[in-house]
Coordinates of C-alpha atoms in Angstrom, one line a residue:
M1 CA -0.1 0.2 0.0
E2 CA 1.2 3.3 -0.8
I3 CA 0.1 6.6 0.5
V4 CA 0.1 10.0 -1.2
E5 CA -0.4 13.1 0.9
Y6 CA -2.0 16.1 -0.1
A7 CA -1.8 19.8 1.3
D8 CA -5.5 20.3 1.0
R9 CA -8.5 18.1 -0.4
E10 CA -8.8 20.6 -3.6
L11 CA -5.4 19.5 -4.7
M12 CA -6.0 15.9 -4.1
A13 CA -9.4 16.1 -6.2
I14 CA -7.4 17.6 -9.0
D15 CA -4.3 15.2 -9.0
L16 CA -6.3 12.2 -8.1
A17 CA -8.6 13.0 -11.2
N18 CA -5.6 13.1 -13.6
K19 CA -4.1 10.1 -12.1
L20 CA -7.4 8.2 -12.9
A21 CA -7.6 9.6 -16.2
G22 CA -3.9 8.5 -16.8
S23 CA -4.9 5.0 -15.7
L24 CA -7.9 4.9 -17.9
R25 CA -6.2 6.2 -21.0
A26 CA -3.5 3.1 -20.2
A27 CA -5.9 0.8 -20.0
L28 CA -7.5 1.6 -23.3
A29 CA -4.4 1.5 -25.0
R30 CA -4.3 -2.3 -23.9
S31 CA -8.3 -3.0 -24.5
E32 CA -11.0 -1.8 -26.9
R33 CA -13.2 -1.5 -23.4
V34 CA -12.1 -0.8 -20.0
L35 CA -14.4 -1.0 -16.8
F36 CA -14.2 2.1 -14.1
A37 CA -15.8 1.3 -10.9
V38 CA -16.7 4.3 -8.4
P39 CA -18.1 4.7 -5.2
G40 CA -20.9 7.1 -3.5
G41 CA -20.6 9.1 -0.7
S42 CA -19.5 12.4 -0.1
T43 CA -15.3 12.1 -1.0
P44 CA -15.7 11.3 -4.6
G45 CA -17.8 14.3 -5.9
P46 CA -15.1 16.7 -6.4
V47 CA -12.9 14.1 -8.0
F48 CA -15.9 13.5 -10.5
D49 CA -16.4 17.1 -11.0
A50 CA -12.4 17.2 -12.3
L51 CA -12.6 14.2 -13.9
C52 CA -15.8 14.6 -16.1
A53 CA -13.7 17.0 -18.5
A54 CA -10.6 14.8 -18.9
R55 CA -9.9 14.0 -22.7
I56 CA -10.4 10.2 -22.4
D57 CA -12.2 7.8 -25.2
W58 CA -15.0 7.8 -22.7
A59 CA -17.4 6.1 -25.2
S60 CA -15.1 2.9 -24.7
V61 CA -15.4 3.3 -21.0
D62 CA -18.1 1.4 -18.9
V63 CA -18.7 2.9 -15.4
L64 CA -20.0 0.4 -12.5
L65 CA -20.6 1.6 -9.0
T66 CA -18.8 -0.5 -6.2
D67 CA -22.2 -0.6 -4.2
E68 CA -25.8 0.9 -4.3
R69 CA -28.5 1.5 -1.6
W70 CA -31.7 0.1 -2.3
V71 CA -33.5 3.3 -3.2
R72 CA -34.6 4.7 -6.4
P73 CA -32.1 6.4 -8.8
D74 CA -33.5 9.7 -8.4
H75 CA -33.3 9.6 -4.6
P76 CA -30.8 11.9 -2.9
R77 CA -29.0 9.3 -1.4
S78 CA -28.8 7.2 -4.5
N79 CA -25.3 6.4 -5.4
T80 CA -26.5 6.2 -9.1
R81 CA -28.0 9.8 -9.1
L82 CA -24.5 11.3 -7.8
V83 CA -22.6 9.4 -10.9
R84 CA -25.0 10.6 -13.3
E85 CA -25.1 14.4 -11.9
R86 CA -21.1 14.5 -11.2
L87 CA -19.5 12.1 -13.2
L88 CA -21.5 11.1 -16.4
V89 CA -21.3 14.8 -17.7
E90 CA -19.5 16.8 -20.1
R91 CA -17.0 14.9 -22.0
A92 CA -17.7 11.6 -19.7
A93 CA -21.4 11.8 -20.8
A94 CA -20.3 9.5 -23.4
A95 CA -19.3 7.0 -21.0
T96 CA -21.8 3.6 -20.3
L97 CA -23.3 3.2 -17.1
L98 CA -23.8 -0.4 -16.0
P99 CA -26.7 0.0 -13.3
M100 CA -26.1 -1.6 -9.9
Y101 CA -29.9 -0.7 -9.2
Q102 CA -32.7 -2.7 -10.7
P103 CA -36.4 -1.8 -10.0
T104 CA -36.9 -4.8 -7.6
D105 CA -38.5 -4.7 -4.0
T106 CA -35.2 -6.1 -2.5
P107 CA -31.3 -6.1 -3.3
E108 CA -31.7 -10.1 -3.0
E109 CA -34.1 -10.2 -6.0
A110 CA -31.4 -8.3 -8.3
V111 CA -28.4 -10.2 -7.8
A112 CA -28.8 -12.4 -10.6
R113 CA -29.5 -9.7 -13.1
V114 CA -26.9 -7.3 -12.2
T115 CA -24.4 -10.3 -12.1
E116 CA -25.2 -11.2 -15.7
A117 CA -24.9 -7.4 -16.8
I118 CA -21.4 -6.9 -15.4
A119 CA -19.9 -10.2 -15.6
P120 CA -18.9 -9.6 -19.1
H121 CA -17.1 -6.4 -18.6
L122 CA -14.9 -7.7 -15.5
P123 CA -12.2 -7.2 -14.5
I124 CA -12.4 -3.8 -13.4
A125 CA -9.4 -1.8 -15.0
V126 CA -9.6 1.3 -12.5
L127 CA -11.1 1.4 -9.3
L128 CA -11.7 4.3 -7.1
L129 CA -12.8 3.5 -3.7
G130 CA -13.7 5.6 -0.5
M131 CA -13.8 4.5 3.0
G132 CA -15.8 5.0 6.2
D133 CA -14.9 5.8 9.7
D134 CA -15.3 2.1 10.5
G135 CA -12.9 0.9 7.9
H136 CA -15.7 -0.5 5.3
V137 CA -15.3 -0.1 1.6
A138 CA -18.3 -0.5 -0.9
S139 CA -20.8 -1.9 1.4
L140 CA -18.7 -4.2 3.2
F141 CA -19.2 -3.1 6.6
P142 CA -18.0 -4.7 9.9
G143 CA -20.5 -6.7 11.9
T144 CA -22.7 -7.3 8.6
E145 CA -24.1 -10.5 8.4
G146 CA -23.0 -12.3 5.4
L147 CA -19.5 -10.2 5.5
A148 CA -17.3 -13.4 5.7
A149 CA -18.9 -14.7 2.3
A150 CA -18.7 -11.5 0.6
L151 CA -14.7 -11.4 2.0
A152 CA -14.1 -15.1 0.5
E153 CA -11.7 -15.4 -2.2
D154 CA -14.4 -17.5 -4.1
A155 CA -17.1 -14.8 -3.6
P156 CA -19.7 -14.4 -6.2
P157 CA -19.1 -10.8 -8.3
V158 CA -22.2 -9.4 -6.2
M159 CA -23.9 -9.7 -3.1
A160 CA -27.0 -8.3 -1.2
L161 CA -25.8 -7.1 2.3
R162 CA -27.8 -5.6 4.9
P163 CA -25.4 -3.4 7.4
P164 CA -26.9 -2.9 10.7
E165 CA -25.9 0.5 11.0
A166 CA -27.3 1.3 7.2
D167 CA -30.7 2.9 6.4
E168 CA -31.1 0.7 3.3
P169 CA -30.1 -2.6 2.7
R170 CA -27.0 -2.6 -0.3
L171 CA -25.8 -4.3 -3.4
T172 CA -22.1 -4.4 -3.3
L173 CA -19.3 -5.9 -5.3
T174 CA -17.2 -8.2 -3.2
R175 CA -13.6 -8.8 -2.2
P176 CA -12.4 -10.8 -5.5
V177 CA -13.8 -8.3 -7.8
L178 CA -12.4 -5.3 -5.8
D179 CA -9.1 -6.7 -5.1
G180 CA -8.7 -8.1 -8.6
A181 CA -8.7 -4.5 -10.2
L182 CA -5.9 -3.9 -12.3
S183 CA -5.2 -0.2 -10.8
K184 CA -6.4 0.4 -7.0
H185 CA -7.2 3.8 -5.7
L186 CA -8.5 4.8 -2.3
A187 CA -9.3 8.6 -1.4
V188 CA -9.6 9.3 2.2
V189 CA -9.9 12.9 4.0
G190 CA -9.5 13.9 7.6
E191 CA -7.4 13.0 10.6
A192 CA -10.0 10.6 11.6
K193 CA -10.1 8.3 8.5
R194 CA -6.3 8.4 8.3
E195 CA -6.5 7.0 11.9
T196 CA -8.9 4.5 10.7
L197 CA -6.6 3.2 7.9
E198 CA -3.6 3.1 10.4
R199 CA -5.7 1.0 12.9
A200 CA -6.8 -1.1 9.9
Q201 CA -3.3 -2.4 9.6
R202 CA -3.2 -4.2 12.9
R203 CA -6.9 -5.6 12.4
T204 CA -8.5 -8.6 10.6
E205 CA -10.4 -8.0 7.2
A206 CA -13.7 -8.8 9.4
E207 CA -12.7 -5.9 11.6
A208 CA -11.6 -3.4 9.1
P209 CA -12.8 -4.8 5.4
V210 CA -10.4 -2.2 3.7
R211 CA -7.5 -4.5 4.3
A212 CA -9.3 -6.8 1.6
V213 CA -8.0 -4.5 -1.1
F214 CA -4.4 -3.4 0.6
S215 CA -2.6 -5.1 -2.0
G216 CA -1.0 -2.6 -4.8
L217 CA -3.6 0.1 -3.4
T218 CA -2.6 3.7 -4.0
V219 CA -4.1 5.7 -1.0
H220 CA -4.8 9.5 -1.7
W221 CA -5.1 11.4 1.5
A222 CA -5.8 15.3 2.3
P223 CA -6.5 16.7 6.0

């Protein structure tokens, strides 16, 4: 794991966007289409704002969320809404969004359909992650029933999980898909999350699921 430190969050957003753009261009030099996986939450928004105008062959990029809350795509808490409003605009509007949300009552009902839709596009060429104060990535929260199965080396690509502290059930990518990304980046801001990241190095994956993606990970941190 490599940690890149920035003086402030604005510099981090701009530099990280440039690094992601470079990774996407490099991936497109090797493949006709590439898969770019991104998180929801508050941290990636400024990165998306900078990245969406990058000169990339966006028409050859498939975008996939790392996880999704089970709310309608127009809901304020929808990760799909965030990506559509802040990443898939300007030049990046030419990219193709692979939906993580399906119009079903529960995420469990959508697992097979979402898995079938994304499987032909794997592996992830470029992965951007965020991390919670509890060390979760995607919707791999400590203490969640089914977490061990989602962290297993032979886990299916997509699982429905119901984190105990979350407001909604979730659909999430699992450990093999996330850790198998060819280029992995984690964006974290603030002293509290830096401390969480340092504690994670002394904990198990069940206690701090971010550990499952440490290998080859570049962490981008700003105070």
